[in-house]
Every structure is written in C-alpha cells, then in structure tokens.
Tab-separated table of C-alpha atoms in Angstrom:
chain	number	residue	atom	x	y	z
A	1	UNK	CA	113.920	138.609	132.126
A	2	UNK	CA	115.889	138.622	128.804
A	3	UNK	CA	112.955	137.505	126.192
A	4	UNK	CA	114.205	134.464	123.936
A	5	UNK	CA	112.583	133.601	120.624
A	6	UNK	CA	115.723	132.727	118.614
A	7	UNK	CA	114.085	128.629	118.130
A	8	UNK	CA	110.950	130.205	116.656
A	9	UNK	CA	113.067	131.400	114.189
A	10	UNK	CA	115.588	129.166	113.251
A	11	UNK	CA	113.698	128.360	109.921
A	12	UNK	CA	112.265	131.173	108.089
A	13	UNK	CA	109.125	129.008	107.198
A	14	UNK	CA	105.705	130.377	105.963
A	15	UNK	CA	104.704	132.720	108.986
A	16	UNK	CA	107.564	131.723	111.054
A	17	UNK	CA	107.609	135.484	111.923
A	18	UNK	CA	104.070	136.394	111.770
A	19	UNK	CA	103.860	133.871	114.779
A	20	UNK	CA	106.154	136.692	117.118
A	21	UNK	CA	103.517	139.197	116.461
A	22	UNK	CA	101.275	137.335	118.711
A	23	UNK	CA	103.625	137.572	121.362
A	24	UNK	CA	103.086	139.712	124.244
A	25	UNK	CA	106.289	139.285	126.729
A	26	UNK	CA	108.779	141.871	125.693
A	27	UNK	CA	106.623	143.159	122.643
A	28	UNK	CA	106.303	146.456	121.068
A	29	UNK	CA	102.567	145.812	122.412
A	30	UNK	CA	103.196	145.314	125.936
A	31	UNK	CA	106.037	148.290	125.783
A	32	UNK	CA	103.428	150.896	124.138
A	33	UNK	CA	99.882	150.449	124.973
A	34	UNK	CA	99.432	153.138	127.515
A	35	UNK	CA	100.641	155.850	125.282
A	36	UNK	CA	98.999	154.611	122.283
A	37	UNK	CA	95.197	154.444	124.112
A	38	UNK	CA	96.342	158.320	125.514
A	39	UNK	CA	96.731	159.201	121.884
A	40	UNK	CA	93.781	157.372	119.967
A	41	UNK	CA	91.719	159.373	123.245
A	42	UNK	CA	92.963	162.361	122.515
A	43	UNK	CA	92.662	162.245	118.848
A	44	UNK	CA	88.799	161.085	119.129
A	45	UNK	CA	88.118	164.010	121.864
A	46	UNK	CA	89.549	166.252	119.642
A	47	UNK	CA	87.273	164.863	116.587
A	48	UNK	CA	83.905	164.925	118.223
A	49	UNK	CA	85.072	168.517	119.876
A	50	UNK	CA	85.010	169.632	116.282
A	51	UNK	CA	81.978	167.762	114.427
A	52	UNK	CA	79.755	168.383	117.274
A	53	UNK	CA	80.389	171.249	119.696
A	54	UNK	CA	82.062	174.023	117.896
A	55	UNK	CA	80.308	176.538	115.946
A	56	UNK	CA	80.837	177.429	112.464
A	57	UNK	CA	82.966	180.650	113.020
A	58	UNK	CA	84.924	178.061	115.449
A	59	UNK	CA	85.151	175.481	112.720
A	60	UNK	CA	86.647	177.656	109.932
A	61	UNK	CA	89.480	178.750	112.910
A	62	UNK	CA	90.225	174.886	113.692
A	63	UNK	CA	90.726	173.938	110.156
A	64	UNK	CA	93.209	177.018	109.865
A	65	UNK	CA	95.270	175.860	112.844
A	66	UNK	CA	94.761	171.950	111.517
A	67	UNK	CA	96.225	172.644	108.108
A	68	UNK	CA	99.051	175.192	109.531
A	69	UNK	CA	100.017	172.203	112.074
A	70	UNK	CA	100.115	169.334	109.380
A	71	UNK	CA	101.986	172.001	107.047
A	72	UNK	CA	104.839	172.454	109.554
A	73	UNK	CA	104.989	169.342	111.609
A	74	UNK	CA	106.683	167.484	108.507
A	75	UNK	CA	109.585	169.926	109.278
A	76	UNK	CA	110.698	168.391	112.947
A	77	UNK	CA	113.354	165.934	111.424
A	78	UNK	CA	111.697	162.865	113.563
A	79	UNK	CA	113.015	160.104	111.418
A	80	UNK	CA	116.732	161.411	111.336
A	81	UNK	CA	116.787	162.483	114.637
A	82	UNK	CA	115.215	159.382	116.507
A	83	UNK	CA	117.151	157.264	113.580
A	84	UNK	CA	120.797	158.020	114.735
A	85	UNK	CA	119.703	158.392	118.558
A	86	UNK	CA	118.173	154.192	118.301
A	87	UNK	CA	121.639	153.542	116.198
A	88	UNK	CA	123.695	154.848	118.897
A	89	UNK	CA	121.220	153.327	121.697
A	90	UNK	CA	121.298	149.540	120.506
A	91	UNK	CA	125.283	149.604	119.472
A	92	UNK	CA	126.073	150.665	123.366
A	93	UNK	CA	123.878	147.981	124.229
A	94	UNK	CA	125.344	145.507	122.538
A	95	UNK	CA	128.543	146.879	123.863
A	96	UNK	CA	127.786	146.776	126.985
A	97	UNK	CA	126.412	143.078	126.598
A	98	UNK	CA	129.975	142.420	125.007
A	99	UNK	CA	132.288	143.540	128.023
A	100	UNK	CA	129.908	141.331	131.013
A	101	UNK	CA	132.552	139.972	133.430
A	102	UNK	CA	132.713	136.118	133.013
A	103	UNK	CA	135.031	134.334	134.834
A	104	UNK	CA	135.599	131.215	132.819
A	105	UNK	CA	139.099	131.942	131.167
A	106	UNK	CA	139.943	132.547	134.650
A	107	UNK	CA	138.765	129.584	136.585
A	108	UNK	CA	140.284	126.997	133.360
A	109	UNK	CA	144.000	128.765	134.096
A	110	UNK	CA	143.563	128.315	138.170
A	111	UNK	CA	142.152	124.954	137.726
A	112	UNK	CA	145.557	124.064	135.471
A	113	UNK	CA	147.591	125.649	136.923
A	114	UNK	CA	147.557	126.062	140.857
A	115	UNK	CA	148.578	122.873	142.051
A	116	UNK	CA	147.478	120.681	145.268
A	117	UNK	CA	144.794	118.104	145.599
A	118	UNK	CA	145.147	118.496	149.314
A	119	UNK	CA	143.060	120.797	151.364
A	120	UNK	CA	145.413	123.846	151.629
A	121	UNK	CA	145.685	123.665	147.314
A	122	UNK	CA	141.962	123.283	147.700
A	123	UNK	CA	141.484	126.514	149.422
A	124	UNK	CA	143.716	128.549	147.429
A	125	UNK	CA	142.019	127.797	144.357
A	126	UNK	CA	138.407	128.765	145.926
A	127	UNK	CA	139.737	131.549	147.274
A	128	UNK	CA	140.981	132.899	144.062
A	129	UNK	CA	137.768	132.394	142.290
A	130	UNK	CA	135.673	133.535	145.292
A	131	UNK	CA	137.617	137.021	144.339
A	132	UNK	CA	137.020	136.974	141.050
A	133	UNK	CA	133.279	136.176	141.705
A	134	UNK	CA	133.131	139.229	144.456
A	135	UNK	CA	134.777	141.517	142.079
A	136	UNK	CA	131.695	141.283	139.593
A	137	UNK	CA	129.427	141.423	142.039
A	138	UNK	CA	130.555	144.727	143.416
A	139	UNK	CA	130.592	145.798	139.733
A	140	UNK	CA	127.027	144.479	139.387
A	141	UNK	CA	125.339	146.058	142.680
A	142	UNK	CA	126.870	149.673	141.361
A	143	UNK	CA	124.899	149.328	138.037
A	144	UNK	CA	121.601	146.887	138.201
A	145	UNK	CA	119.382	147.758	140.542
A	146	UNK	CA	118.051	144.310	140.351
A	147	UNK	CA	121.714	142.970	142.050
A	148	UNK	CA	121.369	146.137	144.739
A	149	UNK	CA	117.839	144.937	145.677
A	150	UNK	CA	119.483	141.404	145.990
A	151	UNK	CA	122.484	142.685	148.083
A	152	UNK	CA	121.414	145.988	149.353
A	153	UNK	CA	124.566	146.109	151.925
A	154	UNK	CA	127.717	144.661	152.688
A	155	UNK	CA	126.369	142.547	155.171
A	156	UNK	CA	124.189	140.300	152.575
A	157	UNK	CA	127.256	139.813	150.330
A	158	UNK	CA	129.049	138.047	153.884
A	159	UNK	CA	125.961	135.959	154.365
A	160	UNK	CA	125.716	135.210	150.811
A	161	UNK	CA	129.552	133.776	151.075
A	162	UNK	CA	130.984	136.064	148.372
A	163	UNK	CA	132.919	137.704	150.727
A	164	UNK	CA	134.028	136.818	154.969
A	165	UNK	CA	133.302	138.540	158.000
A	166	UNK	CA	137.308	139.242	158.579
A	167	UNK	CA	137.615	140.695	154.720
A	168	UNK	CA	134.516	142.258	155.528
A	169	UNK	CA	136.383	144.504	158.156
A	170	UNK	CA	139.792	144.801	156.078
A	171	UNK	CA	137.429	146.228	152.956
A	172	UNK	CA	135.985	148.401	155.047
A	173	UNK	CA	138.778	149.858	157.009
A	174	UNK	CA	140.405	150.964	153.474
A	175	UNK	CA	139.475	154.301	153.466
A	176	UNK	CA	138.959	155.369	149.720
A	177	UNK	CA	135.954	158.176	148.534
A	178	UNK	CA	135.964	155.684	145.312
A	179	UNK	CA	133.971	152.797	144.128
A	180	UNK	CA	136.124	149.569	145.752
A	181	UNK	CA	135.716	146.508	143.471
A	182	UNK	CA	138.933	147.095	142.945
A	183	UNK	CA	140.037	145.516	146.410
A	184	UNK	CA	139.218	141.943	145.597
A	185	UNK	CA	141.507	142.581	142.643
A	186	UNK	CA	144.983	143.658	145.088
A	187	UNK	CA	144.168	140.373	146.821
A	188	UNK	CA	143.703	138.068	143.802
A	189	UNK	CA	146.963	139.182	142.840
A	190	UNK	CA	148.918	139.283	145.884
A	191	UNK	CA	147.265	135.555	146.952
A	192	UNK	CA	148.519	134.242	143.609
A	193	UNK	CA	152.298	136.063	143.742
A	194	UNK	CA	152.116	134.125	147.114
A	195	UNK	CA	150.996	130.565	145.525
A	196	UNK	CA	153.697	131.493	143.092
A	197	UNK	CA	156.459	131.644	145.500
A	198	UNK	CA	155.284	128.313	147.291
A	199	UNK	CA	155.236	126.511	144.357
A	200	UNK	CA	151.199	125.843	144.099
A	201	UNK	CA	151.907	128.007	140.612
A	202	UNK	CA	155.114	125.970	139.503
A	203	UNK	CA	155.856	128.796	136.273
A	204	UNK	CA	156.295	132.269	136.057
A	205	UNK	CA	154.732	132.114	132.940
A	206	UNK	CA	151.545	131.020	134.148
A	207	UNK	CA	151.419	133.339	136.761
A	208	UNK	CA	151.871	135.925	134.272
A	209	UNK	CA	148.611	134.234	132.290
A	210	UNK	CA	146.666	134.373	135.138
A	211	UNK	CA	147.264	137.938	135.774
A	212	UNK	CA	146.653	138.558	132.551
A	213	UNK	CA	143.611	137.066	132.490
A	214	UNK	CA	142.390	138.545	135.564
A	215	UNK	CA	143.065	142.132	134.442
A	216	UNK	CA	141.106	141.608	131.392
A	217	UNK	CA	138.181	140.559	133.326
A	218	UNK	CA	138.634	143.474	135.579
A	219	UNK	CA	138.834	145.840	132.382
A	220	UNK	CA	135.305	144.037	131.663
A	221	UNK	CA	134.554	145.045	135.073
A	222	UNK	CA	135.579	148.487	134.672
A	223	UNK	CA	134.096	148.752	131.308
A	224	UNK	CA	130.743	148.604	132.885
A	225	UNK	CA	130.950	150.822	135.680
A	226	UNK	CA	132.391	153.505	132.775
A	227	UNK	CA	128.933	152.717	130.623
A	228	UNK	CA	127.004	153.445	133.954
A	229	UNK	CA	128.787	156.535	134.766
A	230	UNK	CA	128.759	158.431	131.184
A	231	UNK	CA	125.556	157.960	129.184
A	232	UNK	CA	124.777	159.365	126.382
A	233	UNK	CA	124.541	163.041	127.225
A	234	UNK	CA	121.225	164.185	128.348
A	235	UNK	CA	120.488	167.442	125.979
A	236	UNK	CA	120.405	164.526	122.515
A	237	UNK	CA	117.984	162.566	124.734
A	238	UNK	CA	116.122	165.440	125.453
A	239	UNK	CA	115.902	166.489	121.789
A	240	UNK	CA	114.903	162.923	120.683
A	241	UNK	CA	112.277	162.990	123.028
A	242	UNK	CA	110.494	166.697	122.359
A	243	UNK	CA	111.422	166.120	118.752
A	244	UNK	CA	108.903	162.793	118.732
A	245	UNK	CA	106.079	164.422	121.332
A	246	UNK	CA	105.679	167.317	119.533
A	247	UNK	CA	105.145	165.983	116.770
A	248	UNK	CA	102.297	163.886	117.184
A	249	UNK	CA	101.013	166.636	119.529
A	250	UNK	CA	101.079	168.439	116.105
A	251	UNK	CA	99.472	165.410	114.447
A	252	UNK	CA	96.269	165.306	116.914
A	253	UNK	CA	95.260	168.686	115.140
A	254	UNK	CA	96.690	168.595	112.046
A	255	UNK	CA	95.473	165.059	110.765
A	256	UNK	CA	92.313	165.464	111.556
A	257	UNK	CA	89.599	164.900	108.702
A	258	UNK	CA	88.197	168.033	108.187
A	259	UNK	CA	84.709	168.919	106.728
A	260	UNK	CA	84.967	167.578	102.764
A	261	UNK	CA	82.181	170.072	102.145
A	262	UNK	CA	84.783	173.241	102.447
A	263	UNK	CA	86.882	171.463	99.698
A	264	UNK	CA	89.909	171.696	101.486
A	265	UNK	CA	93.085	170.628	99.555
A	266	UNK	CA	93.664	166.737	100.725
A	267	UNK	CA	90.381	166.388	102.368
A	268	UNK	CA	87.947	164.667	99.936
A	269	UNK	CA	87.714	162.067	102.317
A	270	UNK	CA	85.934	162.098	105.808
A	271	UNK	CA	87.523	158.294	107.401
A	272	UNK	CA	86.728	159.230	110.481
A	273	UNK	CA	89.928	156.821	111.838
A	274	UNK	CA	93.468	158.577	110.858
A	275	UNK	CA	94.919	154.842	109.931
A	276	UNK	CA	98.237	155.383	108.746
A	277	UNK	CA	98.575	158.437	111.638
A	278	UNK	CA	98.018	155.490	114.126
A	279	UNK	CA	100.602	153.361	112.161
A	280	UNK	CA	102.884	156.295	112.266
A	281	UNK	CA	102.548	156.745	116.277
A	282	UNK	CA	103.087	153.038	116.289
A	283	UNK	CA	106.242	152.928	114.430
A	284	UNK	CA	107.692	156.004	115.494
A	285	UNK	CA	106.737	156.227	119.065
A	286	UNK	CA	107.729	152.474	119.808
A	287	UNK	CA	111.249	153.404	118.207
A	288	UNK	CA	111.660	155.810	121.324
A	289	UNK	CA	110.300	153.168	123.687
A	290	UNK	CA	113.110	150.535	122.228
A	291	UNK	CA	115.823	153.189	123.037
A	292	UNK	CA	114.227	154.057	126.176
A	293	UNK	CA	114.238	150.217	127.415
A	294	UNK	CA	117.776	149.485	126.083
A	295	UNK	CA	119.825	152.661	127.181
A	296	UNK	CA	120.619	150.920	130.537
A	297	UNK	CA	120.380	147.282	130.251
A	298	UNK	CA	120.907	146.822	133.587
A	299	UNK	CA	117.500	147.791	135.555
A	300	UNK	CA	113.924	145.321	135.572
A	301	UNK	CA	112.671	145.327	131.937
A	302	UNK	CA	111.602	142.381	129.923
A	303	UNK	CA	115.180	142.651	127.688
A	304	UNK	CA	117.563	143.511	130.550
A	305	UNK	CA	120.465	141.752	131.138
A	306	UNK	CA	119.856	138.981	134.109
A	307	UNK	CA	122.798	140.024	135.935
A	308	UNK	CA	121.245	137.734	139.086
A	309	UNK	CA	121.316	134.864	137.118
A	310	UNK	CA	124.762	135.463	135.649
A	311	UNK	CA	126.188	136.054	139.119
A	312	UNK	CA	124.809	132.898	140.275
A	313	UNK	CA	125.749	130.984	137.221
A	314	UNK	CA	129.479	132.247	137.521
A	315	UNK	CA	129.709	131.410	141.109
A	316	UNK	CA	128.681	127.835	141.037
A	317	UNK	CA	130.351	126.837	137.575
A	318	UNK	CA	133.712	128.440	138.450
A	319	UNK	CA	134.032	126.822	141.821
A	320	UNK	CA	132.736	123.700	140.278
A	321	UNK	CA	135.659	124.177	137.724
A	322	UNK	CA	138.820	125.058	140.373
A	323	UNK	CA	137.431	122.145	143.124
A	324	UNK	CA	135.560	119.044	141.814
A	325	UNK	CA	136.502	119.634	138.199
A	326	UNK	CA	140.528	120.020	139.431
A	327	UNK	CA	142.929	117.116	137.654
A	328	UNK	CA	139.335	115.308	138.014
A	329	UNK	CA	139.950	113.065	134.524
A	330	UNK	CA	137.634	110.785	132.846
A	331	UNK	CA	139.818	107.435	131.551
A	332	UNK	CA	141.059	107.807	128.397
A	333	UNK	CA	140.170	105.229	125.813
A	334	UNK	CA	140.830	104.734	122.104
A	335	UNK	CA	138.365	106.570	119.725
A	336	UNK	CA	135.951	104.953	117.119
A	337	UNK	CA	138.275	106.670	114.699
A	338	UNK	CA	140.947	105.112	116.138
A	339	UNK	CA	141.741	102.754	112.612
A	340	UNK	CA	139.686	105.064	110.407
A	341	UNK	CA	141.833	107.276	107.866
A	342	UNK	CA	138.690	108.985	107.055
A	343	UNK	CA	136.832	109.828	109.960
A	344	UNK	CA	132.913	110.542	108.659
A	345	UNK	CA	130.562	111.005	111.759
A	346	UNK	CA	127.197	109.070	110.850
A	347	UNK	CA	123.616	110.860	110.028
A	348	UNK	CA	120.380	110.154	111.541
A	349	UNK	CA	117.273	110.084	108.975
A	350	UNK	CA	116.455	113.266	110.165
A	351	UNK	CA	119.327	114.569	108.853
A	352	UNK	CA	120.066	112.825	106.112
A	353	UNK	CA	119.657	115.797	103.518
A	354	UNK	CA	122.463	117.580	105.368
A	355	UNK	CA	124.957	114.750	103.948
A	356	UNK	CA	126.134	116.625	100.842
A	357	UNK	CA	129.348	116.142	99.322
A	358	UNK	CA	132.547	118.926	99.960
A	359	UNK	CA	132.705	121.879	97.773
A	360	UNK	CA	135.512	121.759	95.842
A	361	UNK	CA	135.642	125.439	93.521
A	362	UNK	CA	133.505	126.852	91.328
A	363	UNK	CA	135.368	125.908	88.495
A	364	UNK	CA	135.339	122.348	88.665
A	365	UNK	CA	132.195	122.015	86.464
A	366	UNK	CA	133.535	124.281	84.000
A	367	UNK	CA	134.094	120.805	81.968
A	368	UNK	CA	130.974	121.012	80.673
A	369	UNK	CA	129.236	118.833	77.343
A	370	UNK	CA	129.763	121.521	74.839
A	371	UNK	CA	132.996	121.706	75.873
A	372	UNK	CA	133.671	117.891	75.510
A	373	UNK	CA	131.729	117.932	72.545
A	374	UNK	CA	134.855	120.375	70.907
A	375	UNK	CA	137.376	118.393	72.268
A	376	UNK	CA	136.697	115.084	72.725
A	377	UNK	CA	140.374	113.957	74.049
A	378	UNK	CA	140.189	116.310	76.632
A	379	UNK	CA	136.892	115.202	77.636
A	380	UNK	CA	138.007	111.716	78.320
A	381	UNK	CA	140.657	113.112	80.168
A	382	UNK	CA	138.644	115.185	82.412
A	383	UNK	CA	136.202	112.356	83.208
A	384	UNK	CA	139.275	110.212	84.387
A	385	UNK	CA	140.275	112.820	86.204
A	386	UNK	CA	137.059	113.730	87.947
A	387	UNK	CA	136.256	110.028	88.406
A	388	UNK	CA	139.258	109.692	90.179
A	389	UNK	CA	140.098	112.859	92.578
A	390	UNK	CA	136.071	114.117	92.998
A	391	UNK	CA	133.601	111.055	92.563
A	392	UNK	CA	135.400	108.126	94.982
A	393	UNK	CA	135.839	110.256	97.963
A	394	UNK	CA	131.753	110.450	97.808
A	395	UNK	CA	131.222	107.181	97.207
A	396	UNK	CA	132.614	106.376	100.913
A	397	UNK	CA	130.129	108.722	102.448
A	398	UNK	CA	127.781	106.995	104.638
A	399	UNK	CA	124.548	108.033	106.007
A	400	UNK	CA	122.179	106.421	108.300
C-alpha cells in the first residue's frame, strides 16, 4: 500500500519533518533493519575476536589487514556508482507512475458523444468502457503480481464481469504466441465504427476523438508492459550491488578501533562503537534498498503502485460516467455572480490572512518619498494615480 504523508507536511512548521522519522510504515527503518542488526553483529564479533581471543603475533597481522582494507576500500566509487544507479531508478519510477492507464478522457468522450438513453444506447456505451477497463487489466495481470494473484486465470476475469463467457471463447480461439490486451482494443474500435455508422456517434469527428483517445490509453497500456519487459540491464545492477557489499565487508575490518597503545596513525581513540561507520551503512545501504523497492513498482511493497485499487476505481467511476452520469443534468440556475461585475468569493476567519490584494509589478512602488520629496508635482500626480487605478479596487475586497 502506497504510504501517504503529504498532510503532515503541508506546513513546514517546527519539527513538521522530525515527526516522519517516527514513522515506521514504508520507512527506511522498516526497509533496513535486518541488514543493519547482520552488520552491527558482525562488526561486534569481529571486535571481541580481536581484543580477546587473538594472540599478540595475531593482533599485529589483523591491524595490517585492518589498515590495508580501510586504505583501499575508499577506492570502490560507492557514492557515484549507487548515485546515478538511484537517479536512474526513481526517474523510471516516476515514469512508469506517469503512463498508468486511466480511462477517464475516455469514458467523458463516450458519455458525450454516443447517443441513446434507451437500453440498446445503454449497452453500447458499457460495452465500450467494459473494453477499455479489460484492456488495463490484461496490462495489469502481465506486470503486478498483486493483479495476477487477484485474477490468476481467464476464468476469474469472466466471473469478475470484465470480460463474458462468449468473448471469453472468441479471445481464446485467436491464436497469437503474443501478449493479447491488444484484443479488447480491435473490438473497441470496430464496436464504435459500428455505433458510428448507426448514428449512436452522430460525427466523424468524434469518432475520430474517441479513437484517438483510446489509442493513447492503449500507448499507456503498452508503455507499461515495455517498462516490465526491459529493465535496467542486469550487469549495472549487479555492479551497484557488489560495489555497496564489498565495501562495508571492507569496513567490518578496516574500521575497527585498533589498540591506541601501538600508536597507529588515526587510532588515538579506542570508541569501541564505529558511529559514523553505522551512519554510513545507514545512508548508503538504505540508498540500495530505495532502488531495490522502486525498480518495479508493480509487486507488494509498502510504496508500490495499488494497481487493485486503481482497477477497481476505474471500473466503477467510468461506468458510473457512460450510464447514470449520461445527459444526467442538474437544473441550471442563475449564479450568485449573476449581477456582480466583480465576482470576489468570500473568506472564512480561518482564512482571512489569505485575502491579500493582486500583485500588480514590481515597479509600482518605485514612487517612493525621496523620490516625491525631488519632485513634488510628480508626487501628487502619482498619488492620484495610485489612489485611483491600485487603492479602490482593494477597498471592495470583502472578507468574512
């Protein structure tokens, strides 16, 4: 389930974002926790290994190899690497966020423009949408596995009324080796030629708009399966990955606090607890986790797209659109503007402070006192002015 927080932070107010931090749903917390315990258990074994088990000969050979790995491991590029890989990760994301099918340019040009309040006209229109509705959800069980759970076979999308028993057997009597969302498509298009030519679709024009309209939704369509089919290649995921676990592998030897009686350069200090090594895991390792959540939006994570609830929410608001909604008018009545030359919507107390006058330029205070202190005629002339064009208009303003 997609993880909202945007009314938390509609005000940035004195630890208005401190507050998120205390959040556990779809943290960093939540998303990390396993692999930060394996490393802080790791680390320690590795400490007490050291103070209390090895001998000295032993010693002087693990604080070799522990300054030789923190000496090198600054060399993996981590930030640059896992930098661009997270770049590229969250702007396919939001990409792929961009091109989700929704049907509601569609089901406003049907409702318009297929005509017939009778139950034949009533039909047609349902039927369209139905189409457009079974199209996205053919899309949707290819890519989420959340929607192929829900409708594992074609069997549950006929008893979920997305599709019938008779185009049931026409879909699958097509014999094609390629994904078929396409079908519904053909018979969107060939069912509104048809309305066309009885005259349920009185203009060729608005045939044309409603093909339009349903190609671009099934470029949507197809824009997603294309997302699901090339990723980004494997070998730079691979990289990102072994660049990041090897080097905090390199950092449970090489940060630990060595004996400060050897004088070792950088190890005055015995703090027991690498703090800003822990910090660095944090940052850097829950940078990889982000990109590993987000590279397919589509699967059971706390940020994944809820294509279930967007299927749903498409079905019933499009039919509601095409059927009850259809020439379905409220009376029209004068407005409370309806005498008003300037119409100014009222303000609750609440809101009072958001009743400010209109900007008019930068320049129009550039009449300033030192200015109509040097030339007094053309300060007189300026207040006229302003009095007249600026100050009246604001006068009329009204708040409650």
């Amino acid at each position: 389930m997609t993880v909202t927080y945007s009314s938390k932070v509609a005000n940035a107010t004195f630890f208005s974002f401190h507050r998120l931090l205390l959040r556990w749903k779809g943290s960093i917390y939540k998303l990390l926790y396993r692999e930060f315990i394996l490393f802080v258990l790791l680390y320690t074994t590795l400490s007490l290994v050291y103070r209390l088990v090895l001998y000295d000969d032993q010693k002087r050979l693990f604080e070799k190899l522990s300054m030789y790995c923190d000496k090198y491991a600054e060399q993996i590029p981590v930030t640059f690497v896992l930098g661009f890989y997270v770049t590229l990760v969250v702007n396919r994301w939001w990409n792929q966020f961009v091109n989700l099918p929704w049907p509601d340019r569609l089901m406003f040009h049907i409702s318009s423009c297929v005509k017939g309040k009778d139950e034949y006209g009533r039909l047609l229109r349902r039927t369209l949408v139905r189409y457009v509705n079974l199209t996205s959800l053919l899309i949707f069980r290819s890519v989420s596995t959340a929607v192929c759970k829900r409708f594992p076979t074609m069997e549950h999308v006929v008893e979920a009324g997305f599709m019938t028993p008779e185009e049931r057997k026409v879909f699958e009597n097509i014999r094609s080796p390629h994904l078929k969302y396409w079908i519904p498509v053909v018979w969107f298009s060939n069912l509104a030629s048809k309305a066309r030519q009885e005259g349920r679709i009185q203009d060729s024009i608005d045939l044309q708009n409603i093909l339009n309209e349903m190609n671009l939704f099934r470029t949507w369509c197809a824009t997603l399966f294309g997302y699901d089919w090339v990723g980004i290649p494997l070998v730079y995921t691979q990289v990102v990955t072994l660049a990041v676990y090897t080097f905090f592998f390199a950092c449970l030897i090489g940060r630990q606090f060595l004996d400060p009686a050897r004088k070792y350069a950088g190890h005055e200090l015995d703090l027991y607890v690498p703090v800003f090594t822990l910090l660095q895991f944090f940052f850097y390792s829950g940078w990889l986790k982000v990109a590993e959540q987000l590279i397919n939006p589509f699967g059971e994570d706390d940020d994944d797209f809820e294509a279930n609830w967007i299927i749903d929410r498409n079905l019933q608001v499009s039919l509601l659109a095409v059927d009850e909604m259809h020439m379905n008018l409220p009376h029209m009545t004068k407005d409370m503007y309806w005498n008003d030359s300037e119409a100014r919507p009222p303000y609750t107390l609440a809101a009072a402070d958001y009743c400010i006058p209109s900007f008019l330029g930068s320049t129009t205070d550039m009449g300033d006192s030192r200015q109509r202190q040097q030339d007094p005629i053309f300060a007189l002339r300026q207040e006229s002015v302003i009095q007249r064009v600026f100050l009246l208009p604001l006068v009329s303003s009204r708040c409650w």
